[in-house]
Amino acid sequence: MTTHIQPNDLALWLRELSVMLRAGETPLAALRAMHGAPAQPVSVRRLAGAAAAAVEHGRPLADGLQDAFATAAPCPAHQLLRASLSSGLPPADALRLAAALVADSPRTAPDPWVNRTRIIVTTGLALVVVAWLVFYLLPVLVLGVQDSTMPLELPLPAVSVLLFGMAGMARSVQPAVVPAVIGLLLAAVFLSRRHGCDQHAAWRNAVMLRIPIVQRAVTQAAAARLFRALGALLAHRVAPAQALQTARLAMGLRALTEAMEPAQQALDRGSPFSIALPESGLFPESVCRIVAEAELGGGLPDVLCRLADTYEGDAQATRLQLQSLAVYSVAVGLALLIALLVIGAFAPMIQLLSWMGG
């Protein structure tokens, strides 16, 4: 049976497990306590029980956790957990590091700007659906008005005018096309809330990387996660090659992860970060120079964390720009829709006055 666990729950569970191990609890006792805690989610208790059974049979804690998560649904957070547990750190330190990486991993919790943008877009689409129902479907079903050449015709489907750009085309479009297009848009908004689907995530990432402002936001966020994970791993004395191998999983975008492969190969050959990082081609020369100077000075983990903070601030600013653009676009679209509806509402009165004066 496949277990589905949210990355937020996983990060909290790993943090609590690390605290219990640091307090002197044995791995088996800590896992049993997690398994029997009614406040824990069912998925967490199920995985804790599987790991406890493996530890009870003599398996090390790291192997028991990896065996337990082998039954879980694929998730980038699980890859981070496995990489942290295989880093050679003590179990408590490995779990604390894994909790930090999982908490900072993509799709752990949607950013507030994402939720606000979804609300704005969904509200606009809902208004479009209501307008189509009122100004097209209701007259057709209730009044039987279908011929747009009647003297007192009801307004043309304003949604069709908005979607296809001209009233003449709207007259020739089948009515089923409009709800089909709206349904596809609503389905896209709904699918964007799904987590853990590799095919959908790959398609979504490919689309995002082709939109300039979105590409800048996601690239900056991925770089922030990479540098933060690298700083944490190097601070725990993890080897540079293994640290980059683990930190690449925190980026969350397959295209960017693959772009770091030349840097990974350079580190595997024994090259320092100052030589390996420019191999990826993802970072400007100024960032590579800062990393090189920090590596020579011996404070590379702290510098990487500060770079992560800088990238995170830039990503937040880009997200605010993207949200403002979405708000303005929806506002302009709704203004055009309202204008079309008002024109359509007054069209019968104008026709009536023209007929009476004619």
Short mmCIF file of N, CA and C in Angstrom, two decimals, residues 274 284-296 300 303-304:
data_model
loop_
_atom_site.label_atom_id
_atom_site.label_comp_id
_atom_site.label_asym_id
_atom_site.label_seq_id
_atom_site.Cartn_x
_atom_site.Cartn_y
_atom_site.Cartn_z
N SER A 274 35.36 26.98 -6.80
CA SER A 274 35.66 28.14 -7.64
C SER A 274 35.80 27.77 -9.10
N PRO A 284 26.02 34.25 -12.44
CA PRO A 284 26.86 35.31 -13.01
C PRO A 284 28.28 35.25 -12.47
N GLU A 285 29.14 35.99 -13.14
CA GLU A 285 30.56 35.97 -12.77
C GLU A 285 30.79 36.52 -11.37
N SER A 286 29.97 37.49 -10.96
CA SER A 286 30.14 38.07 -9.63
C SER A 286 29.89 37.03 -8.54
N VAL A 287 28.87 36.19 -8.72
CA VAL A 287 28.59 35.14 -7.73
C VAL A 287 29.73 34.13 -7.69
N CYS A 288 30.22 33.73 -8.85
CA CYS A 288 31.33 32.78 -8.88
C CYS A 288 32.58 33.36 -8.22
N ARG A 289 32.80 34.67 -8.39
CA ARG A 289 33.97 35.29 -7.77
C ARG A 289 33.82 35.34 -6.25
N ILE A 290 32.60 35.61 -5.77
CA ILE A 290 32.36 35.62 -4.32
C ILE A 290 32.60 34.23 -3.73
N VAL A 291 32.12 33.21 -4.42
CA VAL A 291 32.32 31.84 -3.94
C VAL A 291 33.81 31.49 -3.92
N ALA A 292 34.54 31.91 -4.95
CA ALA A 292 35.98 31.61 -5.00
C ALA A 292 36.72 32.29 -3.85
N GLU A 293 36.41 33.56 -3.58
CA GLU A 293 37.07 34.26 -2.48
C GLU A 293 36.71 33.64 -1.13
N ALA A 294 35.44 33.23 -0.97
CA ALA A 294 35.04 32.61 0.29
C ALA A 294 35.72 31.26 0.47
N GLU A 295 35.89 30.53 -0.62
CA GLU A 295 36.55 29.23 -0.51
C GLU A 295 38.02 29.39 -0.11
N LEU A 296 38.67 30.43 -0.63
CA LEU A 296 40.06 30.68 -0.24
C LEU A 296 40.15 31.15 1.21
N LEU A 300 33.23 29.47 3.43
CA LEU A 300 32.30 29.18 2.34
C LEU A 300 30.88 28.89 2.82
N VAL A 303 29.06 32.18 3.59
CA VAL A 303 28.86 32.98 2.37
C VAL A 303 27.76 32.38 1.52
N LEU A 304 27.70 31.06 1.43
CA LEU A 304 26.63 30.42 0.66
C LEU A 304 25.26 30.72 1.26
#
